[in-house]
Coordinates of C-alpha atoms in Angstrom, one line a residue:
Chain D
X16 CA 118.8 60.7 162.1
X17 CA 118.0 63.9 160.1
X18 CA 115.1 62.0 158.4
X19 CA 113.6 60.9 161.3
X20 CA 113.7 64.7 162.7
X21 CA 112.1 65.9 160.1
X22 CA 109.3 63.7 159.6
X23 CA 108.7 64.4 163.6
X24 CA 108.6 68.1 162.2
X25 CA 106.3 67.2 159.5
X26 CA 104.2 66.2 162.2
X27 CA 104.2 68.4 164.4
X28 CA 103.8 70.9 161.5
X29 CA 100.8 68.9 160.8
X30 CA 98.9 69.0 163.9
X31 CA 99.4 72.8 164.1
X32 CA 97.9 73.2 160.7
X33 CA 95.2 70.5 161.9
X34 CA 94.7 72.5 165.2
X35 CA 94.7 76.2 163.6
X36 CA 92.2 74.6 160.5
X37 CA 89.3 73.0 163.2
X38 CA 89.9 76.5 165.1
X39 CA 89.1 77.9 161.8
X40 CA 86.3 75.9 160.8
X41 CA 84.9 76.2 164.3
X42 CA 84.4 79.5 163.6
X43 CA 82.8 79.6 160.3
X44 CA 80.5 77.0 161.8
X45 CA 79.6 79.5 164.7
X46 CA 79.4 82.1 162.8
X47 CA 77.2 80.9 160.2
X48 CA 75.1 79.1 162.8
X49 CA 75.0 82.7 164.0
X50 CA 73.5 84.0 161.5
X51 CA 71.1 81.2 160.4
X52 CA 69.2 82.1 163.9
X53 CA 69.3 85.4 163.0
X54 CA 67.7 85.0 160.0
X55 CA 65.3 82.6 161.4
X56 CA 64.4 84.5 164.4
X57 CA 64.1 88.0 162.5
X58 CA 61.9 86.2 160.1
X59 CA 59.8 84.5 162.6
X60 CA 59.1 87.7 164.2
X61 CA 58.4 89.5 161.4
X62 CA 55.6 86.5 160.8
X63 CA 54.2 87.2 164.1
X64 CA 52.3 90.1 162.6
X65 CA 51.5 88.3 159.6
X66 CA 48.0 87.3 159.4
X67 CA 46.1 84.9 160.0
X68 CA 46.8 85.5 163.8
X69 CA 47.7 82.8 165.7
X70 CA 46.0 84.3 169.1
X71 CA 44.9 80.6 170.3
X72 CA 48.4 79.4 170.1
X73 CA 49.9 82.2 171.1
X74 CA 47.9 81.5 174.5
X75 CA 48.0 77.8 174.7
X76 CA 52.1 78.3 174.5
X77 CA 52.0 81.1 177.1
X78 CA 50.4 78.4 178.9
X79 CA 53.5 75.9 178.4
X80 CA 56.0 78.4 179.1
X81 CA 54.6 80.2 181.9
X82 CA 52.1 78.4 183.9
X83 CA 53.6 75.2 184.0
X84 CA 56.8 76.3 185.0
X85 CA 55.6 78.4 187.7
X86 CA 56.1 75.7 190.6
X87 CA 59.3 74.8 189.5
X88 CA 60.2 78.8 189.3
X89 CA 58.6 79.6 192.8
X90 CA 60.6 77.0 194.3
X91 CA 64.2 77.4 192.6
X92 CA 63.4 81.4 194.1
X93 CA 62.4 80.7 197.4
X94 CA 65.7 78.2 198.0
X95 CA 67.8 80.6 195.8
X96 CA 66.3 83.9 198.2
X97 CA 67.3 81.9 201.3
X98 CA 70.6 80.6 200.4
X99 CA 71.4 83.9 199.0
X100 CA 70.4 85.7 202.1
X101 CA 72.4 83.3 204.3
X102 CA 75.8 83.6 202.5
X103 CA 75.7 87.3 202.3
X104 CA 74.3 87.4 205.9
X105 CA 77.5 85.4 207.3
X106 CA 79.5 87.5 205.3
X107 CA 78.6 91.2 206.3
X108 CA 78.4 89.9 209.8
X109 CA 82.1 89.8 210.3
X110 CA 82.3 93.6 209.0
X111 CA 78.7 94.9 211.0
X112 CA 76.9 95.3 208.0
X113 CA 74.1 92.8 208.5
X114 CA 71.3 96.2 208.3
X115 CA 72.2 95.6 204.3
X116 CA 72.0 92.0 203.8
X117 CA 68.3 92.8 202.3
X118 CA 69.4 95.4 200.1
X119 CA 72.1 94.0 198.6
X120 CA 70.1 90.4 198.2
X121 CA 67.2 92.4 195.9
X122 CA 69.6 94.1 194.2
X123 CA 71.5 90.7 193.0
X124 CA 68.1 89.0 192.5
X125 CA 66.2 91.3 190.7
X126 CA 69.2 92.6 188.8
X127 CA 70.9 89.3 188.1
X128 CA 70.0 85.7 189.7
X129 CA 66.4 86.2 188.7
X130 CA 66.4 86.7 185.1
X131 CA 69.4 84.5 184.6
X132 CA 67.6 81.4 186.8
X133 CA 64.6 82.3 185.3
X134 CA 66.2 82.1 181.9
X135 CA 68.2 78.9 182.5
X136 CA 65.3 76.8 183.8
X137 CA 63.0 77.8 181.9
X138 CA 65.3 77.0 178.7
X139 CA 65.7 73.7 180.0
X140 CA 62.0 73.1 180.7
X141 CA 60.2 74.6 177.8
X142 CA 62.8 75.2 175.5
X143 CA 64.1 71.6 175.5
X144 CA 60.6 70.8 175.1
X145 CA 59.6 73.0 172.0
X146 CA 63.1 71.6 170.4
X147 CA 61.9 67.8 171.0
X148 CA 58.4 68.8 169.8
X149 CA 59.1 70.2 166.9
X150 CA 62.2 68.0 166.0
X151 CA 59.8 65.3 166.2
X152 CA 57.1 67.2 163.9
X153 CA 60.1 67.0 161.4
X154 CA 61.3 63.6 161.7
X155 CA 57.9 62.2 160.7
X156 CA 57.2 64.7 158.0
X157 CA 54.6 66.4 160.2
X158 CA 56.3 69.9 159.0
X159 CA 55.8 68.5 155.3
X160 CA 52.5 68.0 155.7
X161 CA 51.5 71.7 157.3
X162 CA 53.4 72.8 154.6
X163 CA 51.5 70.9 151.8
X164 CA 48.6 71.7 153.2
X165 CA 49.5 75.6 152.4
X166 CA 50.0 76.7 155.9
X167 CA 53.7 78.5 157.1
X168 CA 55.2 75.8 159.2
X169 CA 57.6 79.2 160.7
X170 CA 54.2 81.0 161.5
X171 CA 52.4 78.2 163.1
X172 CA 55.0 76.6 165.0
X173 CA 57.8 79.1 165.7
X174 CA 56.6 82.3 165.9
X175 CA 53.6 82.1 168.5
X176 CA 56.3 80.1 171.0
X177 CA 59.1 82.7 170.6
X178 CA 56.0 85.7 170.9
X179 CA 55.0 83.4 174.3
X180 CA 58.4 83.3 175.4
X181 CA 59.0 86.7 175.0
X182 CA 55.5 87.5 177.3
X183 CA 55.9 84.7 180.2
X184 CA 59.5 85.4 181.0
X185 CA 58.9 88.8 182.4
X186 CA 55.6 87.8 184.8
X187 CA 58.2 84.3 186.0
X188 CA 60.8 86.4 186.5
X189 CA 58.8 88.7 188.6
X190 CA 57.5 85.9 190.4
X191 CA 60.7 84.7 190.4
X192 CA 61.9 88.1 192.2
X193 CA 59.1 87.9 194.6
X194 CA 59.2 84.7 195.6
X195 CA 63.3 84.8 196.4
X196 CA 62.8 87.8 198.8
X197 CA 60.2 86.0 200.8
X198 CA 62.6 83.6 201.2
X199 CA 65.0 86.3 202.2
X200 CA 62.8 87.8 204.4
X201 CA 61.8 84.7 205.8
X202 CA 65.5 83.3 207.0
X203 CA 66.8 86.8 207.3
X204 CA 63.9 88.2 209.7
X205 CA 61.9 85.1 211.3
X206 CA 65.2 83.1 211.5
X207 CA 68.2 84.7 211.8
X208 CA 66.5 87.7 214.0
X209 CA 67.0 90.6 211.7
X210 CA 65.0 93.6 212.7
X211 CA 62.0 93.6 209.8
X212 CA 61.7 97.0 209.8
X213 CA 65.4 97.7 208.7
X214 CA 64.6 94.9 206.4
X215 CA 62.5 96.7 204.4
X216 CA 63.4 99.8 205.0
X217 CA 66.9 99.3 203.7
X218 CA 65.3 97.6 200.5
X219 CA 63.3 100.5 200.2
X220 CA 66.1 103.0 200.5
X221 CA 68.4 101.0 197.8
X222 CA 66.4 99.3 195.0
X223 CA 65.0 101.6 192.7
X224 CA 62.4 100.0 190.1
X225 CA 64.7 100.5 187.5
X226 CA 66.6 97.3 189.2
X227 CA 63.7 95.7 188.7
X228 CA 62.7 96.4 185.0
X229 CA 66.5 95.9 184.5
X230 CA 65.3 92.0 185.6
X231 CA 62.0 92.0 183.6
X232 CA 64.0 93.1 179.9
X233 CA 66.6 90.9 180.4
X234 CA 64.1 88.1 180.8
X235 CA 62.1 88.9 177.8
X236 CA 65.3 89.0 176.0
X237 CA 66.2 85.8 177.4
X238 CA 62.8 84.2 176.3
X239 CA 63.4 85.4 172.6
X240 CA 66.6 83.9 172.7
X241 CA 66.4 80.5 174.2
X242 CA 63.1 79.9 172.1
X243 CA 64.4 81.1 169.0
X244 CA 68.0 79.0 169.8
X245 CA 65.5 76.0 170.9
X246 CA 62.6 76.3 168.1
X247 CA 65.5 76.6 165.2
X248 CA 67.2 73.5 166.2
X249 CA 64.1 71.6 165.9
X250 CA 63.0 73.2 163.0
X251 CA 66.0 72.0 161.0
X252 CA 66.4 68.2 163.0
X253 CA 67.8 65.9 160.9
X254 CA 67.4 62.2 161.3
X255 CA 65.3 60.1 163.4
X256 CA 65.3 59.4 167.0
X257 CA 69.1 60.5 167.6
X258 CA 68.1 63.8 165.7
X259 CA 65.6 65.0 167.8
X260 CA 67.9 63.8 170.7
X261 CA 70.9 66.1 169.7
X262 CA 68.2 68.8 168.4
X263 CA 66.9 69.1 172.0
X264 CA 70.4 68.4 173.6
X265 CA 72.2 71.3 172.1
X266 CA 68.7 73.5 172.0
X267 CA 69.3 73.3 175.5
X268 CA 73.0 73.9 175.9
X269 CA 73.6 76.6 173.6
X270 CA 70.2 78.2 175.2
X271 CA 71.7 78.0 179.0
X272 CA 75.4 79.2 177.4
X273 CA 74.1 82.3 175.2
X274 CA 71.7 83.5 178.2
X275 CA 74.7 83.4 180.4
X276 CA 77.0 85.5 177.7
X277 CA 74.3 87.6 177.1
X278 CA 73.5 88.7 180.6
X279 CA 77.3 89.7 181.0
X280 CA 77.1 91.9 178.1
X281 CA 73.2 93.2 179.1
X282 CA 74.7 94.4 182.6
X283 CA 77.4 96.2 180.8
X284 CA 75.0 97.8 178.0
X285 CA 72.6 98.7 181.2
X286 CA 74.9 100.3 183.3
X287 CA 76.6 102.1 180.0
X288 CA 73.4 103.4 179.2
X289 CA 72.9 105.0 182.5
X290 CA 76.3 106.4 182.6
X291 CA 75.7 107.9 179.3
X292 CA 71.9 109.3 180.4
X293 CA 73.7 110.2 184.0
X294 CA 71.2 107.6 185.7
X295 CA 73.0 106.9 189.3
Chain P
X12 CA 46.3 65.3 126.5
X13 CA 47.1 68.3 128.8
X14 CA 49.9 67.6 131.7
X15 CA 49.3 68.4 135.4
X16 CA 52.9 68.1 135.8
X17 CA 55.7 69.2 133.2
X18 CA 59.2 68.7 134.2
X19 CA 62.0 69.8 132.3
X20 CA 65.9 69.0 132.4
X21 CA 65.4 68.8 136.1
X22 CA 68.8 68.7 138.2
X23 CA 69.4 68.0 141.7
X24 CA 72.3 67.3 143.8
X25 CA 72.7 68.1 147.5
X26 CA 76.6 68.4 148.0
X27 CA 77.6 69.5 144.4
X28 CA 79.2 66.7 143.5
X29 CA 76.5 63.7 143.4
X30 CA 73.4 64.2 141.1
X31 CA 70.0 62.6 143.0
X32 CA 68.0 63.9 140.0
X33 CA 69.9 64.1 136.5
X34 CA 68.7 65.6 133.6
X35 CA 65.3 64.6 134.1
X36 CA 62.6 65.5 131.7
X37 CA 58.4 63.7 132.1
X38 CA 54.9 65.1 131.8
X39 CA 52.6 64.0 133.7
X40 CA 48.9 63.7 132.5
X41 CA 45.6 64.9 133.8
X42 CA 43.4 63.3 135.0
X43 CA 45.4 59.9 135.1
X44 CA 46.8 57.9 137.7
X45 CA 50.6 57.8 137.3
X46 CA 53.2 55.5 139.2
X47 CA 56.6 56.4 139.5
X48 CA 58.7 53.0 140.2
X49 CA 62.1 52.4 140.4
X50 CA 65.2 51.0 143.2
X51 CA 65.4 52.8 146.1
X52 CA 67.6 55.6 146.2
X53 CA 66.6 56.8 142.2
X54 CA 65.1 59.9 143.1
X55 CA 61.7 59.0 143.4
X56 CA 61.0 60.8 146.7
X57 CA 63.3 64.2 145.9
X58 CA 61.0 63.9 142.5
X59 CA 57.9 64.5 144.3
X60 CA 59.1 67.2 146.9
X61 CA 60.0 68.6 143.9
X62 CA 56.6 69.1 142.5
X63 CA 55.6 70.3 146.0
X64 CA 58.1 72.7 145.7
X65 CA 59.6 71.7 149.4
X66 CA 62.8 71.0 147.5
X67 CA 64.3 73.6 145.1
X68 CA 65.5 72.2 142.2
X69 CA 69.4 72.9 141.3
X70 CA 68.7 73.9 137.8
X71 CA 65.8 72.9 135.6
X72 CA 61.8 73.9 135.4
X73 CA 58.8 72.4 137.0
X74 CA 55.3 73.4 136.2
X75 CA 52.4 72.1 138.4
X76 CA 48.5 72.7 136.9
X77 CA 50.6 75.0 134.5
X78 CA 52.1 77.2 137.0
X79 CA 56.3 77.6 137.1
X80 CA 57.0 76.9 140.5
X81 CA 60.4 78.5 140.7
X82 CA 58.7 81.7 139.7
X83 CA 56.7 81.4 142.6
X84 CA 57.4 83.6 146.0
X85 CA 57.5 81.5 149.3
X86 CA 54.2 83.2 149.9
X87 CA 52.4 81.8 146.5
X88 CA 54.0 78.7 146.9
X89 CA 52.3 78.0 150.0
X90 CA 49.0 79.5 149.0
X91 CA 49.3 77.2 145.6
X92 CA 49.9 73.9 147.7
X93 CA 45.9 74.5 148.4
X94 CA 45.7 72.6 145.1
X95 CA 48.1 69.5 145.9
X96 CA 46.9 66.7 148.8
X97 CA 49.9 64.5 150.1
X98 CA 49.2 61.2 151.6
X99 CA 52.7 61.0 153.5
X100 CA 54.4 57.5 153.7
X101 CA 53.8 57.2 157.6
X102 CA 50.1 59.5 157.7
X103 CA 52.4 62.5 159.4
X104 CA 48.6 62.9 161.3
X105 CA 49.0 65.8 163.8
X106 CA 49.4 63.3 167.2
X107 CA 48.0 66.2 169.4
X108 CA 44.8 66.4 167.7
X109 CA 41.9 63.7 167.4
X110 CA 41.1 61.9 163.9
X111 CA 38.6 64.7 163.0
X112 CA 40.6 67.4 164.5
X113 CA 43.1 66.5 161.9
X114 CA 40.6 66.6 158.9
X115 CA 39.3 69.8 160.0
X116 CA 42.6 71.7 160.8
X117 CA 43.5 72.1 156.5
X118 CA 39.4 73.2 156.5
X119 CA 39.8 75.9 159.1
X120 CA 43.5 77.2 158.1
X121 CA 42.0 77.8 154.1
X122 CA 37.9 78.1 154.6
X123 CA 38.4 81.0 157.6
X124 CA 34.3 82.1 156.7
X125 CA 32.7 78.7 156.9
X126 CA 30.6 77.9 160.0
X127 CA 32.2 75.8 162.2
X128 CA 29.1 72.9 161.5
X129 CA 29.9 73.2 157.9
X130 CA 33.6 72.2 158.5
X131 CA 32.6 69.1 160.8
X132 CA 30.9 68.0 158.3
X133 CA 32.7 68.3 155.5
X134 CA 35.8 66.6 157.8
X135 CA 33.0 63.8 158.5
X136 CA 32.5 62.8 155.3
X137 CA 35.8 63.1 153.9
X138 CA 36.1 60.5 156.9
X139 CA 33.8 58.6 155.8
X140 CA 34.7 58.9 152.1
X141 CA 37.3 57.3 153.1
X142 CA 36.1 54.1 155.1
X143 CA 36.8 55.2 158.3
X144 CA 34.3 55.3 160.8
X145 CA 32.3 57.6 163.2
X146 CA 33.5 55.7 166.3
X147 CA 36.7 56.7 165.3
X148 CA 36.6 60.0 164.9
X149 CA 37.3 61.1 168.7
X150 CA 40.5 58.8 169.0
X151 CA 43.7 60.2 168.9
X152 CA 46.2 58.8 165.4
X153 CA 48.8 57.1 168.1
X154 CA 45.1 54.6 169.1
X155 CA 44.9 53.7 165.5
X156 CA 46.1 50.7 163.5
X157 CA 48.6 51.3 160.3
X158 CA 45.5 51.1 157.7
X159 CA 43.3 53.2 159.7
X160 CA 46.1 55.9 159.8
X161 CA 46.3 56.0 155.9
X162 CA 42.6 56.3 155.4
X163 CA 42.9 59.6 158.1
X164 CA 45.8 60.8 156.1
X165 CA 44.0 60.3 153.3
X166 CA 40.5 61.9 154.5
X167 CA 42.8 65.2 155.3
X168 CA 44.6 64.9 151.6
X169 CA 41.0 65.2 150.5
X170 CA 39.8 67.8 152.8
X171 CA 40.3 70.8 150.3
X172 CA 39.0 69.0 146.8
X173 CA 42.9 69.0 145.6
X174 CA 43.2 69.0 141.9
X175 CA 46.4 66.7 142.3
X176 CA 46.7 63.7 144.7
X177 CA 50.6 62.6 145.8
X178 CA 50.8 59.4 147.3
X179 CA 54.4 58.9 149.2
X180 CA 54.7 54.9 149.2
X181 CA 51.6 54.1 150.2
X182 CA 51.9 50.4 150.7
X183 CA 55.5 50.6 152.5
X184 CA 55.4 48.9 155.9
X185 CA 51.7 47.3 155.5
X186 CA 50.7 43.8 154.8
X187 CA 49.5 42.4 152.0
X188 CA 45.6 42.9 153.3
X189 CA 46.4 46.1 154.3
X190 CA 48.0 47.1 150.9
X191 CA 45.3 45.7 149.0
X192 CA 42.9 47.6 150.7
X193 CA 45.6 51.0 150.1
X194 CA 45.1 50.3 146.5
X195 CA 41.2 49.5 146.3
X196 CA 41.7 53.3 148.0
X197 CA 43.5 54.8 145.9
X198 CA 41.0 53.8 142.7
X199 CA 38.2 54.9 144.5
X200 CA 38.9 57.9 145.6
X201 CA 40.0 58.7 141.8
X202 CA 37.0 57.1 140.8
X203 CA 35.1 59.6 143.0
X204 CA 36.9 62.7 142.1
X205 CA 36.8 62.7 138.2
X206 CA 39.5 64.7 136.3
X207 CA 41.8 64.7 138.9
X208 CA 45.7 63.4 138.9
X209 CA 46.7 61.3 140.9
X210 CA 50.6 60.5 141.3
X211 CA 51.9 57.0 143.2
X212 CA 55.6 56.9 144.4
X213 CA 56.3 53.3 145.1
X214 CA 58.3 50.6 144.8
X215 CA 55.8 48.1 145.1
X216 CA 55.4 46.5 142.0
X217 CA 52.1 45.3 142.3
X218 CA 50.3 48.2 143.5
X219 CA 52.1 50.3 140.8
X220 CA 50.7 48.1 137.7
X221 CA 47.1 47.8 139.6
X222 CA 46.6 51.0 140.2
X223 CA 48.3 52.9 137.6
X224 CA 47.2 53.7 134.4
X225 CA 50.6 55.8 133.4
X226 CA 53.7 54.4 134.7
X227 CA 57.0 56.0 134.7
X228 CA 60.4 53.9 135.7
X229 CA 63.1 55.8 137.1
X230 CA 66.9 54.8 137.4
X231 CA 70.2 56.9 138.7
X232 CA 68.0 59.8 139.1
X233 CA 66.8 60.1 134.9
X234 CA 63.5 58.6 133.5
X235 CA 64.4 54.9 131.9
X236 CA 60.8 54.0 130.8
X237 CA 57.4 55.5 130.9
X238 CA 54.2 54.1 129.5
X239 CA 51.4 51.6 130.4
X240 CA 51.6 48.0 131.3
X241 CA 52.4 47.0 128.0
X242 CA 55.3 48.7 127.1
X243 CA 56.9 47.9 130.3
X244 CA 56.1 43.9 129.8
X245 CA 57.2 44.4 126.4
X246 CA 60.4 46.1 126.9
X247 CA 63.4 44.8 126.0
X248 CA 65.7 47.2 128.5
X249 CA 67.3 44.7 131.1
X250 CA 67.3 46.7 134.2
X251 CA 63.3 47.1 133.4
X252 CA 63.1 43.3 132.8
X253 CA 65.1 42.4 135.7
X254 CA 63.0 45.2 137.9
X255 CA 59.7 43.6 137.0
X256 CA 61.1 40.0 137.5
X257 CA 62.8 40.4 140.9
X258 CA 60.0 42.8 141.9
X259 CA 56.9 40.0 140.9
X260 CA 59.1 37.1 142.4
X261 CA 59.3 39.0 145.6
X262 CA 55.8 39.4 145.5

C-alpha cells in the first residue's frame, strides 16, 4: 500500500519536474532565439550601408513587398472600413452618437487596424514568401555558392528585403488607411444616410496627423520585424523540403504573433510618450 | 612541391561529443588534381567546407594558397573566396537568372569597372569553355538536363580564373555517359588552366583514379591513405583493399 503511494508520488513528482524543466527550456529556447534575430537583424542593418549598394534589389524587393500586395491591401481595407463603420454605427445608434461613427472609425484604423492588418497580411504574403525563397536558396546550397563566390549572402539576400520592408509598409499602410475610410464613407454616407458633411467634419475635428504617423511607424516597425523574423528563418533552414516548409510556417506565425505583441506595447510607448511631452 | 592546401590536426565535431573530422593532418599540392575518397559519412564534405572556410574548424589550422584561414575576418574571408571556384554537387545555379546571367553575376559582384560587353563575353566563353552552347545561354537552369547544369556550374566556377577548383561529387546522381563526360571535364579544364589545383570529393571510384593524379582516402574522419594509384593498388590496409574491391565491382 505505502509502496504503491509513493511510487504514484514519484510520479507525480516527476511530471512536475518534467513540466517546470520544458517550461524552463522553453524559455532559454525563446530567449536565445531572441537574441539570434537580434543579432541577425542588427547586423543586417548595419550591412545595409555597407557597400557595394544593393539599390537594384533594394527596388526589385520594394516591388515584392509593396506593389504586389497592394490589391490584396486595398481590398482587406475597403471590407475592414465598411464592416468597421457598420458595427460602430449600430452601436452609437442606440446612445445618439451616430455624428462620431467617422471619427472614431479613423481613429481605430489609422491608429490601430491599419498597421496591424497591414502588418499581418503582408507577413503572410511576402514574408512567408522571402522565408520559402531563401530557405530554398539554402537547401540546395545556393547560399554556399554566393558565398564561395566571395559575395555576403546577409548583404545580398537579407538586408535589401528587411530595408524594402521597412519602406513599403508605411505607403500600404497609408493606402491601407485610405482605402478603409472610403469604405467608411461609402456605407456610412451613401448607405446608411449619414449627413457627409458631419462625416468629415467630425473626422476633421478629431484625428490629428499624429494618429496618422502613429500608423505609418508602427508599420515600418512592423516591416522590420516580420522580415527580419521571416528572412532569419530561411537563412538558417535546415533540411530539405520539410525545412523550408517549417522555415516558412513558423516565419509566418511568429511574424503575425510578434506584430500583434508589439502593437500592444507601441500603443502604450505612444501614448506614454505623449503623456510625458504633454501631447493631448 | 609547394601545397595549395595545408591542414593540420584538424578537429571537428558538431555536438561535442561525436568527432566528424579527427585529428586530421594532409597537404595538398599545387598544381595537381587531388581526389578525396572514402565511405559516406568520413568527413569528406565537412573537409571541403573547411577549406572554404564555411565551416569553422573546432580546433586545428587550415591554410589555403598559404593563407591561415582562422586568422581571417569574416570580411577577408569572403573577399579571399575570389580565389576558390566550387562546382556544387547539384550546380546550386541561381534558378531566377538565365544560364549567362549566372556566369555573369560572380563577374559583376568582383569586376565592378569592366564594361558590361566585356563581362558577356567573358561569361560566353567561360560557357563555351565549357561545352555548353550559345542556344543555351538564354534558358533558365530548371530547362536544362543534369549534365548541362554541371557544365553552367562549372562555366561560373571558372568565371573569376580561381587559383583552386573544388569539385563537390561531381558524378553523384548522373549516369555513366554523363559521368564520363564530368570527368573528360574535369581534365580539361585543368589542362586549360595550367598550375592550378584542383580538388575532387567523391566516392566514385572510377572517376577518382581517372581523374586524379593525388589521391587521398579518408576513414572515421582521419586520413588512412594518400598517394597515387599505385600505392592504393598496392596497399596492404584491408578497409582500402575492400574499398577499391566493392567500389570497382559496383562499377
Amino acid at each position: 500500500m505505502i509502496s504503491a503511494w509513493m511510487r504514484t508520488r514519484d510520479k507525480i513528482d516527476k511530471a512536475i519536474d518534467n513540466f517546470f524543466l520544458s517550461i524552463w527550456q522553453t524559455l532559454i529556447v525563446l530567449f536565445s532565439e531572441t537574441g539570434s534575430i537580434a543579432f541577425f537583424c542588427a547586423e543586417s542593418i548595419k550591412q545595409i550601408f555597407t557597400k557595394p549598394f544593393r539599390f537594384d534589389e533594394i527596388i526589385k524587393h520594394m516591388e515584392f513587398v509593396g506593389n504586389k500586395s497592394l490589391l490584396i491591401i486595398m481590398l482587406t481595407g475597403a471590407f475592414t472600413g465598411m464592416a468597421m463603420s457598420y458595427q460602430i454605427y449600430l452601436g452609437f445608434e442606440l446612445v445618439n452618437a451616430v455624428n462620431l461613427v467617422g471619427p472614431t472609425v479613423a481613429l481605430g484604423i489609422t491608429r490601430e487596424l491599419g498597421p496591424v492588418l497591414t502588418g499581418l497580411i503582408v507577413a503572410a504574403r511576402a514574408g512567408g514568401a522571402m522565408a520559402a525563397r531563401i530557405g530554398t536558396m539554402r537547401v540546395s546550397e545556393q547560399i554556399d555558392a554566393l558565398e564561395v563566390m566571395g559575395i555576403d549572402a546577409k548583404q545580398y539576400l537579407v538586408s535589401p528585403r528587411i530595408l524594402a520592408a521597412f519602406v513599403a509598409m508605411p505607403l500600404l499602410c497609408g493606402v491601407f488607411d485610405f482605402v478603409a475610410m472610403t469604405g467608411a464613407y461609402f456605407l456610412c454616407v451613401k448607405v446608411l444616410g449619414l449627413d457627409e458633411a458631419i462625416f468629415w467634419d467630425k473626422i476633421q475635428l478629431w484625428l490629428n496627423p499624429r494618429d496618422i504617423n502613429e500608423g505609418l511607424i508602427k508599420s515600418a516597425v512592423f516591416g522590420v520585424l516580420f522580415s527580419t523574423i521571416c528572412t532569419y528563418r530561411g537563412y538558417n533552414t535546415k533540411g530539405g523540403a520539410k525545412g523550408v516548409g517549417e522555415a516558412t510556417n513558423t516565419g509566418v506565425v511568429y511574424s503575425m504573433v510578434i506584430i500583434i505583441v508589439t502593437n500592444f506595447f507601441m500603443t502604450n510607448i505612444i501614448r506614454f510618450y505623449y503623456k510625458v511631452m504633454g501631447i493631448k | 612541391m609547394k601545397n595549395a592546401v595545408e591542414i593540420h590536426s584538424l578537429n571537428k565535431t558538431f555536438d561535442g561529443m561525436d568527432y566528424v573530422l579527427k585529428n586530421l593532418n594532409l597537404n595538398i599540392p599545387e598544381g595537381h588534381i587531388t581526389t578525396i575518397i572514402g565511405f559516406s559519412g568520413t568527413g569528406k564534405s565537412v573537409l571541403l567546407k573547411h577549406i572554404l572556410g564555411l565551416v569553422q574548424p573546432s580546433s586545428g589550422r587550415i591554410c589555403v594558397l598559404g593563407k591561415d584561414l582562422a586568422a581571417m575576418s569574416p570580411e577577408e574571408l569572403i573577399d579571399f573566396r575570389c580565389h576558390l571556384g566550387v562546382l556544387f554537387q547539384h550546380a546550386a545555379l541561381f534558378d531566377d537568372m538565365t544560364v549567362l546571367e549566372n556566369v555573369c553575376f560572380p563577374i559583376i559582384e568582383h569586376r565592378r569597372n569592366w564594361e558590361t560587353d566585356a563581362i558577356i563575353e567573358t561569361a560566353a566563353r567561360k560557357l563555351k569553355d565549357s561545352g555548353m552552347e550559345e542556344k543555351h545561354f538564354h534558358k533558365l537552369p530548371s530547362e536544362l538536363s543534369g549534365g548541362q547544369r554541371k557544365r553552367v556550374g562549372l562555366a561560373r566556377a571558372l568565371a573569376l580564373d580561381p587559383e583552386i577548383l573544388l569539385y563537390d561529387e561531381p558524378t553523384t546522381g548522373l549516369d555513366p555517359i554523363l559521368t564520363e563526360m564530368v570527368d573528360d571535364l574535369i581534365r580539361t579544364t585543368h589542362d586549360k588552366h595550367p598550375g592550378s589545383t584542383s580538388i575532387v570529393v567523391t566516392h566514385d571510384l572510377h572517376a577518382a583514379f581517372n581523374v586524379g593524379n593525388f589521391i587521398v582516402m579518408l576513414d572515421k574522419g582521419g586520413v588512412l591513405l594518400q598517394g597515387n594509384r599505385d600505392t592504393f593498388f598496392k596497399s596492404d590496409i584491408p578497409l582500402v583493399q575492400s574499398f577499391l574491391e566493392k567500389g570497382f565491382k559496383k562499377e
